[in-house]
């Protein structure tokens, strides 16, 4: 329990610190670009038109809503993080207790290979993460909708309890799980790719191979973060867009997004527009295609 409590406290601190980044990132993912692009240089030194980065966007939010505007949706996100950590720990604890109960009977069995151990640990981690995601997804949906209210200046999702009531009345139980499938798929794919890649690196590229899951995790730390963000980002983007799509908020309606029939429809539309990586980078942001932005609407008017 002490370990779980410390994880909750640490996670809560990181959540507070990362909240402004998540808020800006979501608005960019939705396609809300209130500031015009400026002429700048990319990483290769070429002159290109770039959209404002993280700090310029954050300054704009502070100008409109004050510093509190960067912390929209913080309360449900803290709830999500705390509950998710507890559920994750409890699931893994159940597996550990089951192993301890089987130890007397398996003491004379052949030792398990490193690959089997990796598959076993990854499967358990997948179950724990999936359970935590499933339980906390309603809070995740509310968090995203609280943030996206910045676009239309709505106050529909002003508190956790009232938000639950609003979603249930308008969308039923399924409304709490909007965007769940791509989120789960992204998490599972990221976990398996990273752990299998780490196993291959530690077994065939390093001299001593993998001796334990702890060693494997230490070797694969850098690789995990990079490949998880690059390979599974489209799932994150689609999940977030589906969580706010057609929910009555301006950020989930045209011109920001059509009413998608499913997450596959959302994926298809983003792919056609070439916007599968929209919001992935907060710096050196090139002007995406296939969408009408706020500054363009003002210019046409």
PDB file of C-alpha atoms in Angstrom:
ATOM      1  CA  UNK A   1       0.000   0.000   0.000  1.00  0.00           C
ATOM      2  CA  UNK A   2       2.886   2.361   0.742  1.00  0.00           C
ATOM      3  CA  UNK A   3       4.318   1.771  -2.733  1.00  0.00           C
ATOM      4  CA  UNK A   4       0.928   2.443  -4.318  1.00  0.00           C
ATOM      5  CA  UNK A   5       0.456   5.620  -2.285  1.00  0.00           C
ATOM      6  CA  UNK A   6       3.885   6.925  -3.283  1.00  0.00           C
ATOM      7  CA  UNK A   7       3.113   6.126  -6.936  1.00  0.00           C
ATOM      8  CA  UNK A   8      -0.168   8.039  -6.683  1.00  0.00           C
ATOM      9  CA  UNK A   9       1.568  11.067  -5.157  1.00  0.00           C
ATOM     10  CA  UNK A  10       4.358  11.030  -7.732  1.00  0.00           C
ATOM     11  CA  UNK A  11       1.867  10.562 -10.558  1.00  0.00           C
ATOM     12  CA  UNK A  12      -0.264  13.439  -9.292  1.00  0.00           C
ATOM     13  CA  UNK A  13       2.737  15.743  -9.226  1.00  0.00           C
ATOM     14  CA  UNK A  14       3.701  14.825 -12.783  1.00  0.00           C
ATOM     15  CA  UNK A  15       0.094  15.276 -13.879  1.00  0.00           C
ATOM     16  CA  UNK A  16      -0.019  18.834 -12.534  1.00  0.00           C
ATOM     17  CA  UNK A  17       3.283  19.690 -14.208  1.00  0.00           C
ATOM     18  CA  UNK A  18       2.270  18.225 -17.571  1.00  0.00           C
ATOM     19  CA  UNK A  19      -1.272  19.636 -17.617  1.00  0.00           C
ATOM     20  CA  UNK A  20      -0.421  22.796 -19.636  1.00  0.00           C
ATOM     21  CA  UNK A  21       1.337  20.674 -22.259  1.00  0.00           C
ATOM     22  CA  UNK A  22      -1.619  18.316 -22.571  1.00  0.00           C
ATOM     23  CA  UNK A  23      -4.057  21.222 -22.819  1.00  0.00           C
ATOM     24  CA  UNK A  24      -2.141  22.858 -25.684  1.00  0.00           C
ATOM     25  CA  UNK A  25      -1.565  19.509 -27.373  1.00  0.00           C
ATOM     26  CA  UNK A  26      -5.269  18.652 -27.398  1.00  0.00           C
ATOM     27  CA  UNK A  27      -6.268  21.995 -28.917  1.00  0.00           C
ATOM     28  CA  UNK A  28      -3.676  21.460 -31.642  1.00  0.00           C
ATOM     29  CA  UNK A  29      -4.918  17.910 -32.222  1.00  0.00           C
ATOM     30  CA  UNK A  30      -8.458  19.218 -32.677  1.00  0.00           C
ATOM     31  CA  UNK A  31      -7.164  21.730 -35.211  1.00  0.00           C
ATOM     32  CA  UNK A  32      -7.781  24.931 -33.266  1.00  0.00           C
ATOM     33  CA  UNK A  33      -5.210  27.378 -34.636  1.00  0.00           C
ATOM     34  CA  UNK A  34      -6.190  30.912 -33.571  1.00  0.00           C
ATOM     35  CA  UNK A  35      -2.751  32.363 -34.284  1.00  0.00           C
ATOM     36  CA  UNK A  36      -1.477  32.912 -37.839  1.00  0.00           C
ATOM     37  CA  UNK A  37       1.663  31.154 -39.058  1.00  0.00           C
ATOM     38  CA  UNK A  38       4.959  33.004 -39.132  1.00  0.00           C
ATOM     39  CA  UNK A  39       7.921  32.702 -41.459  1.00  0.00           C
ATOM     40  CA  UNK A  40      10.656  30.706 -39.791  1.00  0.00           C
ATOM     41  CA  UNK A  41      13.290  28.067 -40.473  1.00  0.00           C
ATOM     42  CA  UNK A  42      12.981  24.312 -40.094  1.00  0.00           C
ATOM     43  CA  UNK A  43      15.677  22.042 -38.659  1.00  0.00           C
ATOM     44  CA  UNK A  44      17.422  22.014 -42.062  1.00  0.00           C
ATOM     45  CA  UNK A  45      17.578  25.820 -42.245  1.00  0.00           C
ATOM     46  CA  UNK A  46      14.972  26.243 -44.991  1.00  0.00           C
ATOM     47  CA  UNK A  47      12.469  29.098 -44.728  1.00  0.00           C
ATOM     48  CA  UNK A  48       8.957  27.759 -44.163  1.00  0.00           C
ATOM     49  CA  UNK A  49       5.700  28.975 -42.680  1.00  0.00           C
ATOM     50  CA  UNK A  50       5.327  27.572 -39.174  1.00  0.00           C
ATOM     51  CA  UNK A  51       2.472  27.532 -36.700  1.00  0.00           C
ATOM     52  CA  UNK A  52       3.099  28.889 -33.174  1.00  0.00           C
ATOM     53  CA  UNK A  53       4.832  26.456 -30.854  1.00  0.00           C
ATOM     54  CA  UNK A  54       4.019  25.371 -27.314  1.00  0.00           C
ATOM     55  CA  UNK A  55       5.049  28.562 -25.533  1.00  0.00           C
ATOM     56  CA  UNK A  56       3.363  30.964 -27.964  1.00  0.00           C
ATOM     57  CA  UNK A  57       0.145  28.928 -27.792  1.00  0.00           C
ATOM     58  CA  UNK A  58       0.289  28.773 -23.995  1.00  0.00           C
ATOM     59  CA  UNK A  59       0.768  32.559 -23.886  1.00  0.00           C
ATOM     60  CA  UNK A  60      -2.360  32.976 -25.995  1.00  0.00           C
ATOM     61  CA  UNK A  61      -4.413  30.805 -23.601  1.00  0.00           C
ATOM     62  CA  UNK A  62      -3.124  32.789 -20.611  1.00  0.00           C
ATOM     63  CA  UNK A  63      -4.062  36.013 -22.380  1.00  0.00           C
ATOM     64  CA  UNK A  64      -7.657  34.783 -22.833  1.00  0.00           C
ATOM     65  CA  UNK A  65      -8.272  32.770 -19.643  1.00  0.00           C
ATOM     66  CA  UNK A  66      -5.356  33.513 -17.356  1.00  0.00           C
ATOM     67  CA  UNK A  67      -3.058  30.830 -15.990  1.00  0.00           C
ATOM     68  CA  UNK A  68      -6.097  28.794 -14.892  1.00  0.00           C
ATOM     69  CA  UNK A  69      -6.900  28.236 -18.554  1.00  0.00           C
ATOM     70  CA  UNK A  70      -3.905  25.922 -18.848  1.00  0.00           C
ATOM     71  CA  UNK A  71      -5.297  23.737 -16.070  1.00  0.00           C
ATOM     72  CA  UNK A  72      -8.751  23.009 -17.446  1.00  0.00           C
ATOM     73  CA  UNK A  73      -9.729  19.417 -16.705  1.00  0.00           C
ATOM     74  CA  UNK A  74      -7.076  18.935 -14.036  1.00  0.00           C
ATOM     75  CA  UNK A  75      -9.437  17.501 -11.387  1.00  0.00           C
ATOM     76  CA  UNK A  76     -10.838  14.603 -13.484  1.00  0.00           C
ATOM     77  CA  UNK A  77      -7.344  13.905 -14.799  1.00  0.00           C
ATOM     78  CA  UNK A  78      -5.988  13.636 -11.247  1.00  0.00           C
ATOM     79  CA  UNK A  79      -8.848  11.250 -10.408  1.00  0.00           C
ATOM     80  CA  UNK A  80      -8.068   9.215 -13.502  1.00  0.00           C
ATOM     81  CA  UNK A  81      -4.381   8.966 -12.616  1.00  0.00           C
ATOM     82  CA  UNK A  82      -4.974   7.981  -8.990  1.00  0.00           C
ATOM     83  CA  UNK A  83      -7.633   5.362  -9.756  1.00  0.00           C
ATOM     84  CA  UNK A  84      -5.608   3.999 -12.667  1.00  0.00           C
ATOM     85  CA  UNK A  85      -2.517   3.564 -10.486  1.00  0.00           C
ATOM     86  CA  UNK A  86      -4.500   1.701  -7.822  1.00  0.00           C
ATOM     87  CA  UNK A  87      -6.203  -0.609 -10.346  1.00  0.00           C
ATOM     88  CA  UNK A  88      -2.905  -1.294 -12.113  1.00  0.00           C
ATOM     89  CA  UNK A  89      -1.188  -2.172  -8.820  1.00  0.00           C
ATOM     90  CA  UNK A  90      -4.043  -4.397  -7.677  1.00  0.00           C
ATOM     91  CA  UNK A  91      -4.063  -6.429 -10.889  1.00  0.00           C
ATOM     92  CA  UNK A  92      -0.313  -7.017 -10.732  1.00  0.00           C
ATOM     93  CA  UNK A  93      -0.598  -7.911  -7.044  1.00  0.00           C
ATOM     94  CA  UNK A  94      -3.169 -10.587  -7.872  1.00  0.00           C
ATOM     95  CA  UNK A  95      -0.734 -12.145 -10.325  1.00  0.00           C
ATOM     96  CA  UNK A  96       2.060 -12.076  -7.742  1.00  0.00           C
ATOM     97  CA  UNK A  97      -0.137 -13.767  -5.145  1.00  0.00           C
ATOM     98  CA  UNK A  98      -1.088 -16.444  -7.664  1.00  0.00           C
ATOM     99  CA  UNK A  99       2.615 -17.066  -8.378  1.00  0.00           C
ATOM    100  CA  UNK A 100       3.393 -17.403  -4.677  1.00  0.00           C
ATOM    101  CA  UNK A 101       0.583 -19.942  -4.274  1.00  0.00           C
ATOM    102  CA  UNK A 102       1.961 -22.029  -7.160  1.00  0.00           C
ATOM    103  CA  UNK A 103       5.621 -21.930  -6.076  1.00  0.00           C
ATOM    104  CA  UNK A 104       5.560 -25.195  -4.034  1.00  0.00           C
ATOM    105  CA  UNK A 105       4.076 -27.092  -6.976  1.00  0.00           C
ATOM    106  CA  UNK A 106       6.382 -25.631  -9.625  1.00  0.00           C
ATOM    107  CA  UNK A 107       9.667 -25.842  -7.719  1.00  0.00           C
ATOM    108  CA  UNK A 108      10.766 -28.971  -9.604  1.00  0.00           C
ATOM    109  CA  UNK A 109       9.701 -27.817 -13.088  1.00  0.00           C
ATOM    110  CA  UNK A 110      12.194 -26.849 -15.804  1.00  0.00           C
ATOM    111  CA  UNK A 111      13.341 -23.215 -15.741  1.00  0.00           C
ATOM    112  CA  UNK A 112      11.375 -20.820 -17.955  1.00  0.00           C
ATOM    113  CA  UNK A 113      13.186 -19.361 -20.978  1.00  0.00           C
ATOM    114  CA  UNK A 114      13.821 -15.638 -21.210  1.00  0.00           C
ATOM    115  CA  UNK A 115      11.374 -15.260 -24.120  1.00  0.00           C
ATOM    116  CA  UNK A 116       8.626 -17.025 -22.190  1.00  0.00           C
ATOM    117  CA  UNK A 117       9.324 -14.778 -19.211  1.00  0.00           C
ATOM    118  CA  UNK A 118       9.080 -11.654 -21.388  1.00  0.00           C
ATOM    119  CA  UNK A 119       5.793 -12.828 -22.894  1.00  0.00           C
ATOM    120  CA  UNK A 120       4.428 -13.677 -19.452  1.00  0.00           C
ATOM    121  CA  UNK A 121       5.388 -10.322 -17.922  1.00  0.00           C
ATOM    122  CA  UNK A 122       4.177  -8.371 -20.950  1.00  0.00           C
ATOM    123  CA  UNK A 123       0.828 -10.189 -20.921  1.00  0.00           C
ATOM    124  CA  UNK A 124       0.352  -9.338 -17.266  1.00  0.00           C
ATOM    125  CA  UNK A 125       1.319  -5.721 -17.801  1.00  0.00           C
ATOM    126  CA  UNK A 126      -1.108  -5.574 -20.732  1.00  0.00           C
ATOM    127  CA  UNK A 127      -3.930  -6.886 -18.540  1.00  0.00           C
ATOM    128  CA  UNK A 128      -3.110  -4.391 -15.768  1.00  0.00           C
ATOM    129  CA  UNK A 129      -2.906  -1.414 -18.133  1.00  0.00           C
ATOM    130  CA  UNK A 130      -6.072  -2.407 -19.982  1.00  0.00           C
ATOM    131  CA  UNK A 131      -8.006  -2.754 -16.731  1.00  0.00           C
ATOM    132  CA  UNK A 132      -6.795   0.671 -15.564  1.00  0.00           C
ATOM    133  CA  UNK A 133      -7.672   2.256 -18.915  1.00  0.00           C
ATOM    134  CA  UNK A 134     -11.135   0.711 -18.944  1.00  0.00           C
ATOM    135  CA  UNK A 135     -11.946   1.908 -15.414  1.00  0.00           C
ATOM    136  CA  UNK A 136     -10.589   5.423 -15.849  1.00  0.00           C
ATOM    137  CA  UNK A 137     -11.704   6.180 -19.410  1.00  0.00           C
ATOM    138  CA  UNK A 138     -14.842   8.099 -18.307  1.00  0.00           C
ATOM    139  CA  UNK A 139     -12.592  10.530 -16.402  1.00  0.00           C
ATOM    140  CA  UNK A 140     -10.359  10.772 -19.469  1.00  0.00           C
ATOM    141  CA  UNK A 141     -13.341  11.719 -21.655  1.00  0.00           C
ATOM    142  CA  UNK A 142     -14.418  14.419 -19.188  1.00  0.00           C
ATOM    143  CA  UNK A 143     -10.847  15.762 -19.010  1.00  0.00           C
ATOM    144  CA  UNK A 144     -10.656  16.178 -22.787  1.00  0.00           C
ATOM    145  CA  UNK A 145     -14.075  17.815 -23.016  1.00  0.00           C
ATOM    146  CA  UNK A 146     -13.218  20.257 -20.229  1.00  0.00           C
ATOM    147  CA  UNK A 147     -10.108  21.293 -22.150  1.00  0.00           C
ATOM    148  CA  UNK A 148     -11.763  21.632 -25.540  1.00  0.00           C
ATOM    149  CA  UNK A 149     -14.404  23.981 -24.110  1.00  0.00           C
ATOM    150  CA  UNK A 150     -11.789  26.699 -24.520  1.00  0.00           C
ATOM    151  CA  UNK A 151     -12.627  26.837 -28.244  1.00  0.00           C
ATOM    152  CA  UNK A 152     -16.328  27.650 -27.931  1.00  0.00           C
ATOM    153  CA  UNK A 153     -16.160  29.288 -24.496  1.00  0.00           C
ATOM    154  CA  UNK A 154     -18.658  26.711 -23.168  1.00  0.00           C
ATOM    155  CA  UNK A 155     -19.188  25.801 -19.515  1.00  0.00           C
ATOM    156  CA  UNK A 156     -21.093  22.575 -20.049  1.00  0.00           C
ATOM    157  CA  UNK A 157     -18.438  20.437 -18.330  1.00  0.00           C
ATOM    158  CA  UNK A 158     -17.693  22.515 -15.251  1.00  0.00           C
ATOM    159  CA  UNK A 159     -17.453  19.786 -12.610  1.00  0.00           C
ATOM    160  CA  UNK A 160     -16.826  16.054 -12.455  1.00  0.00           C
ATOM    161  CA  UNK A 161     -20.256  15.136 -11.048  1.00  0.00           C
ATOM    162  CA  UNK A 162     -22.250  17.415 -13.361  1.00  0.00           C
ATOM    163  CA  UNK A 163     -20.177  16.155 -16.317  1.00  0.00           C
ATOM    164  CA  UNK A 164     -21.112  12.552 -15.546  1.00  0.00           C
ATOM    165  CA  UNK A 165     -24.786  13.526 -15.474  1.00  0.00           C
ATOM    166  CA  UNK A 166     -24.539  15.495 -18.738  1.00  0.00           C
ATOM    167  CA  UNK A 167     -22.858  12.636 -20.610  1.00  0.00           C
ATOM    168  CA  UNK A 168     -25.296  10.033 -19.285  1.00  0.00           C
ATOM    169  CA  UNK A 169     -28.356  12.117 -20.207  1.00  0.00           C
ATOM    170  CA  UNK A 170     -27.178  12.940 -23.723  1.00  0.00           C
ATOM    171  CA  UNK A 171     -25.195   9.867 -24.783  1.00  0.00           C
ATOM    172  CA  UNK A 172     -25.966   7.093 -22.318  1.00  0.00           C
ATOM    173  CA  UNK A 173     -23.380   4.666 -20.965  1.00  0.00           C
ATOM    174  CA  UNK A 174     -21.533   4.493 -24.292  1.00  0.00           C
ATOM    175  CA  UNK A 175     -20.716   8.195 -24.050  1.00  0.00           C
ATOM    176  CA  UNK A 176     -18.319   7.457 -21.184  1.00  0.00           C
ATOM    177  CA  UNK A 177     -16.308   5.156 -23.450  1.00  0.00           C
ATOM    178  CA  UNK A 178     -16.004   7.322 -26.575  1.00  0.00           C
ATOM    179  CA  UNK A 179     -12.591   6.720 -28.129  1.00  0.00           C
ATOM    180  CA  UNK A 180     -11.820   3.719 -25.907  1.00  0.00           C
ATOM    181  CA  UNK A 181     -11.017   1.183 -28.660  1.00  0.00           C
ATOM    182  CA  UNK A 182      -8.200   3.106 -30.402  1.00  0.00           C
ATOM    183  CA  UNK A 183      -6.782   4.058 -26.999  1.00  0.00           C
ATOM    184  CA  UNK A 184      -6.627   0.419 -25.903  1.00  0.00           C
ATOM    185  CA  UNK A 185      -5.196  -0.697 -29.232  1.00  0.00           C
ATOM    186  CA  UNK A 186      -2.501   1.964 -29.075  1.00  0.00           C
ATOM    187  CA  UNK A 187      -1.499   1.026 -25.520  1.00  0.00           C
ATOM    188  CA  UNK A 188      -1.351  -2.702 -26.265  1.00  0.00           C
ATOM    189  CA  UNK A 189       0.557  -2.247 -29.521  1.00  0.00           C
ATOM    190  CA  UNK A 190       3.048   0.098 -27.883  1.00  0.00           C
ATOM    191  CA  UNK A 191       3.668  -2.281 -24.981  1.00  0.00           C
ATOM    192  CA  UNK A 192       4.259  -5.375 -27.107  1.00  0.00           C
ATOM    193  CA  UNK A 193       6.405  -3.617 -29.705  1.00  0.00           C
ATOM    194  CA  UNK A 194       8.655  -2.036 -27.093  1.00  0.00           C
ATOM    195  CA  UNK A 195       9.080  -5.152 -24.950  1.00  0.00           C
ATOM    196  CA  UNK A 196       9.693  -7.454 -27.918  1.00  0.00           C
ATOM    197  CA  UNK A 197      12.163  -4.995 -29.418  1.00  0.00           C
ATOM    198  CA  UNK A 198      13.954  -4.715 -26.079  1.00  0.00           C
ATOM    199  CA  UNK A 199      14.139  -8.511 -25.859  1.00  0.00           C
ATOM    200  CA  UNK A 200      15.675  -8.771 -29.345  1.00  0.00           C
ATOM    201  CA  UNK A 201      18.201  -6.019 -28.592  1.00  0.00           C
ATOM    202  CA  UNK A 202      19.209  -7.507 -25.254  1.00  0.00           C
ATOM    203  CA  UNK A 203      19.422 -11.048 -26.638  1.00  0.00           C
ATOM    204  CA  UNK A 204      21.129 -10.535 -29.974  1.00  0.00           C
ATOM    205  CA  UNK A 205      22.757  -7.093 -29.911  1.00  0.00           C
ATOM    206  CA  UNK A 206      24.197  -7.077 -26.368  1.00  0.00           C
ATOM    207  CA  UNK A 207      26.824  -9.494 -25.136  1.00  0.00           C
ATOM    208  CA  UNK A 208      25.255 -10.813 -21.933  1.00  0.00           C
ATOM    209  CA  UNK A 209      21.634 -10.973 -23.051  1.00  0.00           C
ATOM    210  CA  UNK A 210      18.650 -10.487 -20.797  1.00  0.00           C
ATOM    211  CA  UNK A 211      18.943 -11.864 -17.292  1.00  0.00           C
ATOM    212  CA  UNK A 212      15.787 -10.355 -15.804  1.00  0.00           C
ATOM    213  CA  UNK A 213      12.822  -8.106 -16.584  1.00  0.00           C
ATOM    214  CA  UNK A 214      14.477  -5.310 -14.590  1.00  0.00           C
ATOM    215  CA  UNK A 215      17.546  -5.442 -16.786  1.00  0.00           C
ATOM    216  CA  UNK A 216      15.405  -5.526 -19.901  1.00  0.00           C
ATOM    217  CA  UNK A 217      13.513  -2.422 -18.816  1.00  0.00           C
ATOM    218  CA  UNK A 218      16.720  -0.548 -18.101  1.00  0.00           C
ATOM    219  CA  UNK A 219      18.067  -1.311 -21.577  1.00  0.00           C
ATOM    220  CA  UNK A 220      14.822  -0.491 -23.372  1.00  0.00           C
ATOM    221  CA  UNK A 221      13.968   2.790 -21.626  1.00  0.00           C
ATOM    222  CA  UNK A 222      15.069   5.140 -24.387  1.00  0.00           C
ATOM    223  CA  UNK A 223      13.808   2.899 -27.170  1.00  0.00           C
ATOM    224  CA  UNK A 224      10.416   2.474 -25.533  1.00  0.00           C
ATOM    225  CA  UNK A 225       9.633   6.184 -25.302  1.00  0.00           C
ATOM    226  CA  UNK A 226      10.726   6.955 -28.849  1.00  0.00           C
ATOM    227  CA  UNK A 227       8.986   4.102 -30.634  1.00  0.00           C
ATOM    228  CA  UNK A 228       5.831   4.314 -28.510  1.00  0.00           C
ATOM    229  CA  UNK A 229       5.304   7.958 -29.422  1.00  0.00           C
ATOM    230  CA  UNK A 230       6.156   7.523 -33.102  1.00  0.00           C
ATOM    231  CA  UNK A 231       4.343   4.292 -33.916  1.00  0.00           C
ATOM    232  CA  UNK A 232       1.210   4.605 -31.821  1.00  0.00           C
ATOM    233  CA  UNK A 233       0.568   8.351 -32.007  1.00  0.00           C
ATOM    234  CA  UNK A 234      -2.199   7.998 -34.632  1.00  0.00           C
ATOM    235  CA  UNK A 235      -4.155   5.859 -32.149  1.00  0.00           C
ATOM    236  CA  UNK A 236      -3.785   8.562 -29.492  1.00  0.00           C
ATOM    237  CA  UNK A 237      -4.938  11.249 -31.929  1.00  0.00           C
ATOM    238  CA  UNK A 238      -7.973   9.287 -33.138  1.00  0.00           C
ATOM    239  CA  UNK A 239      -8.946   8.335 -29.582  1.00  0.00           C
ATOM    240  CA  UNK A 240      -8.873  11.958 -28.400  1.00  0.00           C
ATOM    241  CA  UNK A 241     -10.837  13.194 -31.399  1.00  0.00           C
ATOM    242  CA  UNK A 242     -13.503  10.512 -30.956  1.00  0.00           C
ATOM    243  CA  UNK A 243     -13.831  11.367 -27.245  1.00  0.00           C
ATOM    244  CA  UNK A 244     -14.986  14.895 -28.114  1.00  0.00           C
ATOM    245  CA  UNK A 245     -16.609  14.297 -31.506  1.00  0.00           C
ATOM    246  CA  UNK A 246     -20.227  15.381 -31.880  1.00  0.00           C
ATOM    247  CA  UNK A 247     -20.664  15.918 -28.122  1.00  0.00           C
ATOM    248  CA  UNK A 248     -22.262  19.353 -28.444  1.00  0.00           C
ATOM    249  CA  UNK A 249     -19.049  21.343 -28.033  1.00  0.00           C
ATOM    250  CA  UNK A 250     -17.686  23.603 -30.773  1.00  0.00           C
ATOM    251  CA  UNK A 251     -14.381  21.708 -30.834  1.00  0.00           C
ATOM    252  CA  UNK A 252     -16.155  18.494 -31.779  1.00  0.00           C
ATOM    253  CA  UNK A 253     -18.283  19.993 -34.574  1.00  0.00           C
ATOM    254  CA  UNK A 254     -17.558  21.534 -38.017  1.00  0.00           C
ATOM    255  CA  UNK A 255     -15.389  23.275 -39.059  1.00  0.00           C
ATOM    256  CA  UNK A 256     -13.074  21.445 -36.678  1.00  0.00           C
ATOM    257  CA  UNK A 257     -14.386  17.969 -37.381  1.00  0.00           C
ATOM    258  CA  UNK A 258     -17.269  16.233 -39.131  1.00  0.00           C
ATOM    259  CA  UNK A 259     -19.507  13.852 -37.212  1.00  0.00           C
ATOM    260  CA  UNK A 260     -17.476  10.655 -37.583  1.00  0.00           C
ATOM    261  CA  UNK A 261     -19.499   7.443 -37.794  1.00  0.00           C
ATOM    262  CA  UNK A 262     -16.735   5.422 -36.082  1.00  0.00           C
ATOM    263  CA  UNK A 263     -13.088   5.644 -35.108  1.00  0.00           C
ATOM    264  CA  UNK A 264     -12.196   3.934 -38.397  1.00  0.00           C
ATOM    265  CA  UNK A 265     -13.992   6.727 -40.260  1.00  0.00           C
ATOM    266  CA  UNK A 266     -11.991   9.272 -38.253  1.00  0.00           C
ATOM    267  CA  UNK A 267      -8.757   7.420 -39.064  1.00  0.00           C
ATOM    268  CA  UNK A 268      -9.650   7.346 -42.759  1.00  0.00           C
ATOM    269  CA  UNK A 269     -10.445  11.078 -42.907  1.00  0.00           C
ATOM    270  CA  UNK A 270      -7.225  12.056 -41.126  1.00  0.00           C
ATOM    271  CA  UNK A 271      -5.235   9.788 -43.423  1.00  0.00           C
ATOM    272  CA  UNK A 272      -6.764  11.368 -46.530  1.00  0.00           C
ATOM    273  CA  UNK A 273      -5.967  14.860 -45.220  1.00  0.00           C
ATOM    274  CA  UNK A 274      -2.406  13.893 -44.306  1.00  0.00           C
ATOM    275  CA  UNK A 275      -3.026  14.865 -40.672  1.00  0.00           C
ATOM    276  CA  UNK A 276      -2.190  11.589 -38.902  1.00  0.00           C
ATOM    277  CA  UNK A 277       0.626  13.269 -36.986  1.00  0.00           C
ATOM    278  CA  UNK A 278      -1.197  16.508 -36.151  1.00  0.00           C
ATOM    279  CA  UNK A 279      -0.174  17.642 -32.682  1.00  0.00           C
ATOM    280  CA  UNK A 280       2.685  15.164 -32.395  1.00  0.00           C
ATOM    281  CA  UNK A 281       5.254  17.957 -32.257  1.00  0.00           C
ATOM    282  CA  UNK A 282       4.918  21.172 -30.314  1.00  0.00           C
ATOM    283  CA  UNK A 283       7.851  22.841 -32.066  1.00  0.00           C
ATOM    284  CA  UNK A 284       8.764  23.422 -35.733  1.00  0.00           C
ATOM    285  CA  UNK A 285       5.105  22.926 -36.636  1.00  0.00           C
ATOM    286  CA  UNK A 286       4.487  23.148 -40.358  1.00  0.00           C
ATOM    287  CA  UNK A 287       1.081  24.301 -41.631  1.00  0.00           C
ATOM    288  CA  UNK A 288      -1.065  21.164 -42.161  1.00  0.00           C
ATOM    289  CA  UNK A 289      -3.334  20.748 -45.167  1.00  0.00           C
ATOM    290  CA  UNK A 290      -6.969  19.793 -45.589  1.00  0.00           C
ATOM    291  CA  UNK A 291      -8.499  21.989 -42.891  1.00  0.00           C
ATOM    292  CA  UNK A 292      -9.861  25.538 -42.604  1.00  0.00           C
ATOM    293  CA  UNK A 293      -8.311  27.422 -39.689  1.00  0.00           C
ATOM    294  CA  UNK A 294      -9.475  30.340 -37.601  1.00  0.00           C
ATOM    295  CA  UNK A 295      -7.092  32.910 -39.107  1.00  0.00           C
ATOM    296  CA  UNK A 296      -8.235  31.874 -42.626  1.00  0.00           C
ATOM    297  CA  UNK A 297     -11.899  32.357 -41.694  1.00  0.00           C
ATOM    298  CA  UNK A 298     -11.109  35.868 -40.388  1.00  0.00           C
ATOM    299  CA  UNK A 299      -9.227  36.683 -43.596  1.00  0.00           C
ATOM    300  CA  UNK A 300     -12.133  35.564 -45.816  1.00  0.00           C
ATOM    301  CA  UNK A 301     -14.591  37.621 -43.772  1.00  0.00           C
TER     302      UNK A 301
END
